[in-house]
PDB file of C-alpha atoms in Angstrom:
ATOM      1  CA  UNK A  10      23.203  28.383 -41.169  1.00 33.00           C
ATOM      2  CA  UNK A  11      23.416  25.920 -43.700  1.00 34.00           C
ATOM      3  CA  UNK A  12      26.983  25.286 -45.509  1.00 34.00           C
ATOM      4  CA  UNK A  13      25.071  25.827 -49.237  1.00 35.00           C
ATOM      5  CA  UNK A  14      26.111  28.898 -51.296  1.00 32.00           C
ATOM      6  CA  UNK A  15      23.394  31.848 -51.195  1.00 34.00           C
ATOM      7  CA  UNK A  16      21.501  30.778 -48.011  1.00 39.00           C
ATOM      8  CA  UNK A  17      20.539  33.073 -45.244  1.00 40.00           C
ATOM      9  CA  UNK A  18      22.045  31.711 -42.410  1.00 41.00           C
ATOM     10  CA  UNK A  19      18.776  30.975 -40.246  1.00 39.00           C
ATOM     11  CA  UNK A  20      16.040  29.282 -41.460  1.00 42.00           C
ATOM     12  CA  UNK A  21      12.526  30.102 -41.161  1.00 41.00           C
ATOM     13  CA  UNK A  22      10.640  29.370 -38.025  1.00 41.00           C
ATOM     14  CA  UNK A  23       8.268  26.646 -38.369  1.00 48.00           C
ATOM     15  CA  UNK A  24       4.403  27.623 -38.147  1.00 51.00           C
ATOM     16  CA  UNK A  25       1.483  25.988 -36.418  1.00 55.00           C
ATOM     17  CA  UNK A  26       0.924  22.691 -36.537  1.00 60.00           C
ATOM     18  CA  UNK A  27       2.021  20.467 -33.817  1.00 79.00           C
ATOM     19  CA  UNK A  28       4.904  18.743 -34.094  1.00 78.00           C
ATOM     20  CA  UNK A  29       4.601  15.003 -36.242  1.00 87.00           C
ATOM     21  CA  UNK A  30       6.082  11.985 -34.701  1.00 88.00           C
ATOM     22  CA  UNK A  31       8.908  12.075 -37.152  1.00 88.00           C
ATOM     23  CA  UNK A  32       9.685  15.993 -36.140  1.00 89.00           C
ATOM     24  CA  UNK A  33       9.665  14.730 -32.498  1.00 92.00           C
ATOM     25  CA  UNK A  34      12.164  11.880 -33.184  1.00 94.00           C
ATOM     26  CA  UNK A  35      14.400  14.472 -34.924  1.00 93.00           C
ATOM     27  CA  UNK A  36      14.269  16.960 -32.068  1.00 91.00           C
ATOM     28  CA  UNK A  37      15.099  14.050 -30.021  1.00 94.00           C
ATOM     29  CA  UNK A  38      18.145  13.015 -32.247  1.00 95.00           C
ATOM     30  CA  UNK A  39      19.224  16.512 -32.205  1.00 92.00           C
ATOM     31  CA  UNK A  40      19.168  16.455 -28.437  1.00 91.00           C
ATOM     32  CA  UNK A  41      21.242  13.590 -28.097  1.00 93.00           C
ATOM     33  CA  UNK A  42      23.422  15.208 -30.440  1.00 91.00           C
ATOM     34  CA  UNK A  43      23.775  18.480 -28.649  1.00 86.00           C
ATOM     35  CA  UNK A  44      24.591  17.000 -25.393  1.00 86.00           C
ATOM     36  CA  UNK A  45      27.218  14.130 -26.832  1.00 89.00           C
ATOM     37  CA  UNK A  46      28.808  16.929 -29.088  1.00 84.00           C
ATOM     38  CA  UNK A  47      28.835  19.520 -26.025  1.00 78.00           C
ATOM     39  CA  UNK A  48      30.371  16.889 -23.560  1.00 81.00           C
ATOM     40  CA  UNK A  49      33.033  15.428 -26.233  1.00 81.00           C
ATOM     41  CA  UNK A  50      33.158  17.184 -29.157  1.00 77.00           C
ATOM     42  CA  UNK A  51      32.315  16.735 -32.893  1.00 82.00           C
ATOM     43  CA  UNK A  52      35.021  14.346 -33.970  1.00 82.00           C
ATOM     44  CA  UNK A  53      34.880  11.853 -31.096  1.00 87.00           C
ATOM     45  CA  UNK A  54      31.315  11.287 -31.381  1.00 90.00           C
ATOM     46  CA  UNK A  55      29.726   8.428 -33.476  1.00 94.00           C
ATOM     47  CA  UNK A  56      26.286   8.081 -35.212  1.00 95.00           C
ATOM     48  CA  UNK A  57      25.865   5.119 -33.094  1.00 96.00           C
ATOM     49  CA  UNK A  58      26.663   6.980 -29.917  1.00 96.00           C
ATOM     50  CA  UNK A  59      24.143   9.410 -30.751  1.00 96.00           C
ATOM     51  CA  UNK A  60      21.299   6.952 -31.866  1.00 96.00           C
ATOM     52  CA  UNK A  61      22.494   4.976 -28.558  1.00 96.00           C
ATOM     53  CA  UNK A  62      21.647   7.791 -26.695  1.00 96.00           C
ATOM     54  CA  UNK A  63      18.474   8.853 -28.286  1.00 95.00           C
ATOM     55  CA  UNK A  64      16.936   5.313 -27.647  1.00 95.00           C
ATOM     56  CA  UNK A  65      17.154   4.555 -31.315  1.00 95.00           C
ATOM     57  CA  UNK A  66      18.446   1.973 -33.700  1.00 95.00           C
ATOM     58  CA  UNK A  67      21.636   3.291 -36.153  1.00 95.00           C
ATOM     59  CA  UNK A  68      19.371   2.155 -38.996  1.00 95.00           C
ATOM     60  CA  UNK A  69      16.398   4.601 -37.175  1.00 94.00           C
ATOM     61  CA  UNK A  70      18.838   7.895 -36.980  1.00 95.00           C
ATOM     62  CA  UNK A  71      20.093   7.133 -40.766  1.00 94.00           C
ATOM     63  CA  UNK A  72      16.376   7.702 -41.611  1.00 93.00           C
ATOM     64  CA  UNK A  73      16.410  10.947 -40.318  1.00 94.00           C
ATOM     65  CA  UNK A  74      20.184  12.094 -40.748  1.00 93.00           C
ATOM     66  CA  UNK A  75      21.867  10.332 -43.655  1.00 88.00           C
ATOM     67  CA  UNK A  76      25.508  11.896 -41.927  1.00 89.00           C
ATOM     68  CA  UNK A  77      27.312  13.454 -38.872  1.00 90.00           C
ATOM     69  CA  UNK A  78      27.619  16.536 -40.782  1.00 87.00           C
ATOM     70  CA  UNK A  79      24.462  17.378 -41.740  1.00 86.00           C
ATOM     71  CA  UNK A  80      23.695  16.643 -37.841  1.00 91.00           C
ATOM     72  CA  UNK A  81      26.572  18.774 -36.764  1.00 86.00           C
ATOM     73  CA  UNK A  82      24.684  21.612 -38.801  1.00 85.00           C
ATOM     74  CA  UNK A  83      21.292  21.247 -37.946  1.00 89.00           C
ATOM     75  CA  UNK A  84      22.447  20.978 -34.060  1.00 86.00           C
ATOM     76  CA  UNK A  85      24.063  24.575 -34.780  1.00 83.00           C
ATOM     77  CA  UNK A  86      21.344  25.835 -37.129  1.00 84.00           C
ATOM     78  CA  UNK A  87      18.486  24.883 -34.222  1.00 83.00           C
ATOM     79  CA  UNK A  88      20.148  26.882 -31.472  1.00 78.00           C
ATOM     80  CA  UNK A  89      21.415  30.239 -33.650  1.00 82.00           C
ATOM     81  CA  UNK A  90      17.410  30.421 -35.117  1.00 81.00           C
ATOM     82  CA  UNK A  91      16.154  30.611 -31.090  1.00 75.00           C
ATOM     83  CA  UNK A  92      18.469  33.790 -31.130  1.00 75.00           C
ATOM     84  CA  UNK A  93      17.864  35.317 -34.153  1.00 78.00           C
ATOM     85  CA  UNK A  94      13.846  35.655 -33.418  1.00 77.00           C
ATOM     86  CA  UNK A  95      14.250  38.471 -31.193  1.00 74.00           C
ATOM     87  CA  UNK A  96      17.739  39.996 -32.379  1.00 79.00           C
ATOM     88  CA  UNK A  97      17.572  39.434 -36.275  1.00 77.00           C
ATOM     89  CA  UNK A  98      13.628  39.348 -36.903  1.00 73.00           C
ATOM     90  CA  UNK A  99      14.120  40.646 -40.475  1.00 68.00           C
ATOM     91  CA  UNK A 100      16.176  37.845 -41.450  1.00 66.00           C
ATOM     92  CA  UNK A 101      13.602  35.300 -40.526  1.00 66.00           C
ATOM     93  CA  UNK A 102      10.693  37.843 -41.417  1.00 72.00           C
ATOM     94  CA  UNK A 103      12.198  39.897 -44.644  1.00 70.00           C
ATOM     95  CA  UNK A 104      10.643  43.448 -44.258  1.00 71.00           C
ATOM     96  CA  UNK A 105      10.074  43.028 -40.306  1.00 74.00           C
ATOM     97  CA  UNK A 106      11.210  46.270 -38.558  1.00 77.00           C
ATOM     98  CA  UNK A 107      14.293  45.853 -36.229  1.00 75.00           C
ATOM     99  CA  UNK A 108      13.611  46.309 -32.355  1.00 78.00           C
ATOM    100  CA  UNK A 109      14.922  49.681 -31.136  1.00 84.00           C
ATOM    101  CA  UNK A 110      18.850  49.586 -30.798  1.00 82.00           C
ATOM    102  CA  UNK A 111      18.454  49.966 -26.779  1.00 84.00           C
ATOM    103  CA  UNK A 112      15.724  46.892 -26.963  1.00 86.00           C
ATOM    104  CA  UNK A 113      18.495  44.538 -29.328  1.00 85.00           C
ATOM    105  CA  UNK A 114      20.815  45.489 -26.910  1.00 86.00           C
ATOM    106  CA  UNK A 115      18.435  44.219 -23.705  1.00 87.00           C
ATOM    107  CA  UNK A 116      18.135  41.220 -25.524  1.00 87.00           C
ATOM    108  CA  UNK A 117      21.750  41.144 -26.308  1.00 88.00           C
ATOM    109  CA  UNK A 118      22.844  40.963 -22.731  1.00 90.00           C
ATOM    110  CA  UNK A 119      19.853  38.669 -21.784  1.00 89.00           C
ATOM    111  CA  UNK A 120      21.548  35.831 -23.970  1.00 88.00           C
ATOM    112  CA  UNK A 121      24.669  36.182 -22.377  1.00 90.00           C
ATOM    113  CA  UNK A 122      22.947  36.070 -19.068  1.00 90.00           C
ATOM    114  CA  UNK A 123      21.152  32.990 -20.315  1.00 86.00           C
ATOM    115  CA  UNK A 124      24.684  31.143 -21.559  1.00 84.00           C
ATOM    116  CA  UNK A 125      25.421  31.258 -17.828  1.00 85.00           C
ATOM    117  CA  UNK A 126      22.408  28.496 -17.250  1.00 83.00           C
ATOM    118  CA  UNK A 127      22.914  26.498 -20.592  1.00 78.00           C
ATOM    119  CA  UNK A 128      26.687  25.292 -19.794  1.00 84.00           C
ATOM    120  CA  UNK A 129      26.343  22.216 -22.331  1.00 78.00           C
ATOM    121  CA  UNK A 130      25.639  24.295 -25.205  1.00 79.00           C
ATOM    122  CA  UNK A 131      28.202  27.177 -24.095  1.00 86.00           C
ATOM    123  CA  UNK A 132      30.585  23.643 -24.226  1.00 85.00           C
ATOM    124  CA  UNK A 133      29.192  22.785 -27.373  1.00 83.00           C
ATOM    125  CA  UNK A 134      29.887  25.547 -29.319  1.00 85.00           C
ATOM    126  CA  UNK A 135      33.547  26.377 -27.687  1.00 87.00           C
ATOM    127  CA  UNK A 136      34.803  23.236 -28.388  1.00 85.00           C
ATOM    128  CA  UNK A 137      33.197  22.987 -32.276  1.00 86.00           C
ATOM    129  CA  UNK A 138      34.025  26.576 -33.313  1.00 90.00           C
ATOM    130  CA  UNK A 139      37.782  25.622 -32.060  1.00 90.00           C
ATOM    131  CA  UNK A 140      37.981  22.415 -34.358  1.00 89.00           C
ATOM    132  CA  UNK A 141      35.850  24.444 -37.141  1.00 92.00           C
ATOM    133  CA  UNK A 142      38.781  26.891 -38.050  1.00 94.00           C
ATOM    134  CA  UNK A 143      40.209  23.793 -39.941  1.00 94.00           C
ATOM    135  CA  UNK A 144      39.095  24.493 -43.620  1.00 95.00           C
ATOM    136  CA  UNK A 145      37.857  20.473 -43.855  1.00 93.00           C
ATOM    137  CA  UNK A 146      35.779  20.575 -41.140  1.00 91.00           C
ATOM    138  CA  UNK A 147      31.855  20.096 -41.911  1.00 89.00           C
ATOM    139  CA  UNK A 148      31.112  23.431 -39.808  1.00 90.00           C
ATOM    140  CA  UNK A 149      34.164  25.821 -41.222  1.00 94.00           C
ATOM    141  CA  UNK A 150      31.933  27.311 -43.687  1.00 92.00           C
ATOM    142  CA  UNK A 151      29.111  27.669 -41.148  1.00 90.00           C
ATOM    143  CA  UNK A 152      31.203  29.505 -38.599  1.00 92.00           C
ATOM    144  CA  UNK A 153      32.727  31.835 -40.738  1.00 93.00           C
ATOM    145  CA  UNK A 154      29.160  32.920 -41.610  1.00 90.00           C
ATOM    146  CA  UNK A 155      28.119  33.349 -39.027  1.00 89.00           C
ATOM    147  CA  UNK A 156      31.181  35.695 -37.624  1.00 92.00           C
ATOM    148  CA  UNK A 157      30.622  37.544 -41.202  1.00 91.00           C
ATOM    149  CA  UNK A 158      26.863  37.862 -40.481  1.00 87.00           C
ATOM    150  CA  UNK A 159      27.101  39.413 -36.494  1.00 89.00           C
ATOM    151  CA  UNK A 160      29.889  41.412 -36.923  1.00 92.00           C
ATOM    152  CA  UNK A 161      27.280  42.818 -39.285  1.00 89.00           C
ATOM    153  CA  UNK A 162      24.655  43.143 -37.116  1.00 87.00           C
ATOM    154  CA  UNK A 163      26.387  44.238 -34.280  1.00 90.00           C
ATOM    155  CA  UNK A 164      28.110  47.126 -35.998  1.00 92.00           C
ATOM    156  CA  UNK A 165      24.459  48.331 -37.111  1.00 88.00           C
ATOM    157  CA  UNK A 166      23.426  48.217 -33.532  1.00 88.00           C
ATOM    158  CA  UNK A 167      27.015  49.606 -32.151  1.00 90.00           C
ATOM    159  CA  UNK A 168      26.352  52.441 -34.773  1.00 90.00           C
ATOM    160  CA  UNK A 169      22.765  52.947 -33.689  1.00 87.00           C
ATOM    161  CA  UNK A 170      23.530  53.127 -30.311  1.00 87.00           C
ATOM    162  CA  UNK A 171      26.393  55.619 -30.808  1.00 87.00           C
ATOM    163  CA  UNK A 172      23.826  58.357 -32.505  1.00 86.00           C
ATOM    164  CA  UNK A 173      21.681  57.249 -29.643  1.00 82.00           C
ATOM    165  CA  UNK A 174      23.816  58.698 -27.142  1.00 79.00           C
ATOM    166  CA  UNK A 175      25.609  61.714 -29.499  1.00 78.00           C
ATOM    167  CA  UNK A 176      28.470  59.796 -29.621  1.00 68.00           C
ATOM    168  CA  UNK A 177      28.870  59.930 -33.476  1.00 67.00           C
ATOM    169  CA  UNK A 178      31.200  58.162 -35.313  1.00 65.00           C
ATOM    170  CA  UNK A 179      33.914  58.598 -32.422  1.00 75.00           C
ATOM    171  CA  UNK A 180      34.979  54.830 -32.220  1.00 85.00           C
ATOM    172  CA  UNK A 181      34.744  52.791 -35.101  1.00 92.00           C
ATOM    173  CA  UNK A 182      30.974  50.639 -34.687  1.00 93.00           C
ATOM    174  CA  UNK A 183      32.846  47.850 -36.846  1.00 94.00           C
ATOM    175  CA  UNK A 184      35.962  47.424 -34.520  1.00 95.00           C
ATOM    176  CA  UNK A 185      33.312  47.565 -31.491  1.00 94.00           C
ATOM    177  CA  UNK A 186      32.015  44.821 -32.428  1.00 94.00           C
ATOM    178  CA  UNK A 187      34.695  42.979 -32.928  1.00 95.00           C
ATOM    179  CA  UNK A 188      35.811  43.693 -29.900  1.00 96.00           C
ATOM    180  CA  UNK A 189      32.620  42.791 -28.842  1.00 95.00           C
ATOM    181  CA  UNK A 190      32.621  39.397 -30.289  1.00 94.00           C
ATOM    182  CA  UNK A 191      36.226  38.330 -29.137  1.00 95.00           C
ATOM    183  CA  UNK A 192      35.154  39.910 -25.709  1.00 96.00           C
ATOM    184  CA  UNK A 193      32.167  37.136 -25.318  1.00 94.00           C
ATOM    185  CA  UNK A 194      33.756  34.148 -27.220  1.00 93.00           C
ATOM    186  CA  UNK A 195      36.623  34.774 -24.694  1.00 95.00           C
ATOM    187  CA  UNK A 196      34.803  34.980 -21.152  1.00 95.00           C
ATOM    188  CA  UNK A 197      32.751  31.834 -22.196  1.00 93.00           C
ATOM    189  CA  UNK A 198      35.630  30.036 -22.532  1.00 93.00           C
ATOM    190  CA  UNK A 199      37.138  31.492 -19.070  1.00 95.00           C
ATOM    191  CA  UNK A 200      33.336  30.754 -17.524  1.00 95.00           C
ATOM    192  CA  UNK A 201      33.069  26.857 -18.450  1.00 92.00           C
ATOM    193  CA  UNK A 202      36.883  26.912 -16.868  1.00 94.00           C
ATOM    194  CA  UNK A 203      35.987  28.827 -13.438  1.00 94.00           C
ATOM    195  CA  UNK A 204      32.484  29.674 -13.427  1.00 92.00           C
ATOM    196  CA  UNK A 205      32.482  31.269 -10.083  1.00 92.00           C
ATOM    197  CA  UNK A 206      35.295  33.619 -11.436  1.00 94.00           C
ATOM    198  CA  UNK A 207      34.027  35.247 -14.640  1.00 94.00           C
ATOM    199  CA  UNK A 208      30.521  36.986 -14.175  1.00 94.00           C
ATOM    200  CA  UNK A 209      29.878  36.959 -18.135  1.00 95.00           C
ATOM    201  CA  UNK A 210      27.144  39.471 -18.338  1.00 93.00           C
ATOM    202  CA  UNK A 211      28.589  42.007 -16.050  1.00 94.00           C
ATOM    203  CA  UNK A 212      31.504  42.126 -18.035  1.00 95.00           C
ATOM    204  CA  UNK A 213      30.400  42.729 -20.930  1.00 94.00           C
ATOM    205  CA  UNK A 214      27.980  45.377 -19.678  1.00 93.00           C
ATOM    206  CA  UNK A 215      31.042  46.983 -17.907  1.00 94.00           C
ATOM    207  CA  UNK A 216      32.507  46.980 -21.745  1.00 94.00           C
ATOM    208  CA  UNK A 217      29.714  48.641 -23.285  1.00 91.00           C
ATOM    209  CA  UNK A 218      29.440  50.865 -20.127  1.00 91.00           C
ATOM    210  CA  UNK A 219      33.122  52.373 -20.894  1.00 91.00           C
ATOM    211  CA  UNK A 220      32.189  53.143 -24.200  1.00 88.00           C
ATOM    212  CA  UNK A 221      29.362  54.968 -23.068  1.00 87.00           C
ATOM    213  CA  UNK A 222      26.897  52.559 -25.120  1.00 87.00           C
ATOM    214  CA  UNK A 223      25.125  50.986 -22.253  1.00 86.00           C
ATOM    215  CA  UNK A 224      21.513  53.158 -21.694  1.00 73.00           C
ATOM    216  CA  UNK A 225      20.638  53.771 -18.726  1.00 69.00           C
ATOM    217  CA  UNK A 226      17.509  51.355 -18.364  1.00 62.00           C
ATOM    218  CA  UNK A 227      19.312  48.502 -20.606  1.00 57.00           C
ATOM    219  CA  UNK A 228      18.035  46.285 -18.166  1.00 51.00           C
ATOM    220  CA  UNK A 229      14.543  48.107 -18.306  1.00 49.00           C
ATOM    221  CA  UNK A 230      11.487  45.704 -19.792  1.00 43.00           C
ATOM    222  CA  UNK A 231      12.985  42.062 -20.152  1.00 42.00           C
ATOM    223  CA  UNK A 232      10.578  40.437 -17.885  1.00 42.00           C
ATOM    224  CA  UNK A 233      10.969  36.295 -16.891  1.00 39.00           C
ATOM    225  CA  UNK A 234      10.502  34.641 -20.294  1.00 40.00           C
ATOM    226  CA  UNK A 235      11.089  37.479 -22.563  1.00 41.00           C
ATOM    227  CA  UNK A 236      14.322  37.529 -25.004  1.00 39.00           C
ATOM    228  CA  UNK A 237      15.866  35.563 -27.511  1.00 38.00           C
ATOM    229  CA  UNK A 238      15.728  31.908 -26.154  1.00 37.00           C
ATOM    230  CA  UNK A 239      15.578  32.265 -22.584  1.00 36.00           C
ATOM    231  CA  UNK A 240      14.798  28.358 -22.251  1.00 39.00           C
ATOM    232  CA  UNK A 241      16.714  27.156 -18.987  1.00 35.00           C
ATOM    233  CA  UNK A 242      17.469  23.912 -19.677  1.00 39.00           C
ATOM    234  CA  UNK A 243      20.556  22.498 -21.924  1.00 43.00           C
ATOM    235  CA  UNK A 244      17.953  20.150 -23.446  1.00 41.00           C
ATOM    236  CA  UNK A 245      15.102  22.537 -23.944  1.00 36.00           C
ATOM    237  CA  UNK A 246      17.663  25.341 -25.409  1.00 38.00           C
ATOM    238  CA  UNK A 247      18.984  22.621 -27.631  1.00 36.00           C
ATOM    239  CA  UNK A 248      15.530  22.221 -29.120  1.00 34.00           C
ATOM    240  CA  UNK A 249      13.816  24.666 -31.793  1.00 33.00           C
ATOM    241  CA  UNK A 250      10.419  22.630 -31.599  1.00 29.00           C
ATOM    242  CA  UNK A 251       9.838  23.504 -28.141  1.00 29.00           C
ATOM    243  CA  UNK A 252      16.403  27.791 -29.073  1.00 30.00           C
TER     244      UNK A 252
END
């Protein structure tokens, strides 16, 4: 999600062609940048640092990333596009069909399950959504698309699932997921606390359960490997080249 007026807020998935040298050396940066931004946030984190830890010169990241901010983004924009491939394939693919809502949900649930191995980038975007709510910081605008754009989606796949399972209009899909939202924002922050303490997934399958949106085989057909980013490694899930 790019902070420029009018743009989707995923780009499109690069095609083919193997990676160039200079790609490579910007997945690398972006790396770096994930884990230095995920262990001590966006503002006390240099260029320098982040070339120092990529294994490159400052004068060798400016090539590739003329500023922090644009970094920040493209950091943020790498990991959201791993997610959207499965859950928001029309956005990437205009005119794509949507998976079935029971399917978006699977996949739903299989990203929180994989947060629980990818700690760093869990960190990562805790702490920078906290520090984006000023209006000055380079990733305000970002965020707040990005709420605007799944509470969107969500409520299309709350509503879906509520026909699903004759439930009708009887709660609100739009507060759901809300609800929804604040319920998984909240336990990740509670997991990177006490880990041991807040099963993430089960909760918010226990959630969905009391609303009586959770079918019965929503754990029915997501095999090793299959989902929206189910990388297990902070590095690998930083990196789009390889969400």
């Amino acid at each position: 999600m790019s902070t420029g007026t009018g743009r989707a807020p995923y780009g499109p998935p690069a095609e083919g062609a193997r990676p160039s040298k200079g790609e490579r050396t910007r997945a690398r940066i972006l790396d770096a940048a994930a884990a230095l931004f995920s262990r001590s946030g966006f503002n006390a984190v240099s260029l320098r640092d982040i070339a120092a830890h990529a294994g490159l010169t400052h004068a060798g990241l400016l090539h590739h990333f003329p500023g922090k901010d644009r970094l920040l983004l493209e950091v943020l924009e790498r990991r959201d596009l791993i997610d959207a491939r499965e859950l928001f394939p029309g956005l990437l693919r205009p005119g794509s069909p949507a998976p079935e809502p029971a399917r978006r949900l699977r996949l739903l649930l299989e990203l929180v399950a994989r947060n629980s191995r990818t700690p760093g980038l869990v960190a990562l975007y805790a702490k920078v959504s906290a520090e984006a709510t000023d209006p000055d910081h380079p990733a305000h605008a970002y965020f707040a698309r990005r709420y605007r754009y799944l509470r969107t989606e969500l409520t299309g796949i709350v509503a879906d699932l509520q026909r699903a399972a004759g439930e009708g209009d009887a709660v609100d899909p739009g507060v759901v997921a809300g609800q929804l939202l604040a319920l998984m924002d909240g336990l990740q922050t509670q997991w990177l606390l006490e880990p041991e303490a807040v099963p993430m997934e089960a909760l918010v399958r226990d959630f969905l359960d009391r609303l009586g949106l959770l079918p019965a085989d929503a754990t029915d057909g997501l095999e090793a490997g299959d989902g929206a980013g189910t990388e297990t490694g902070d590095g690998a899930e930083a990196g789009g080249v390889s969400r």
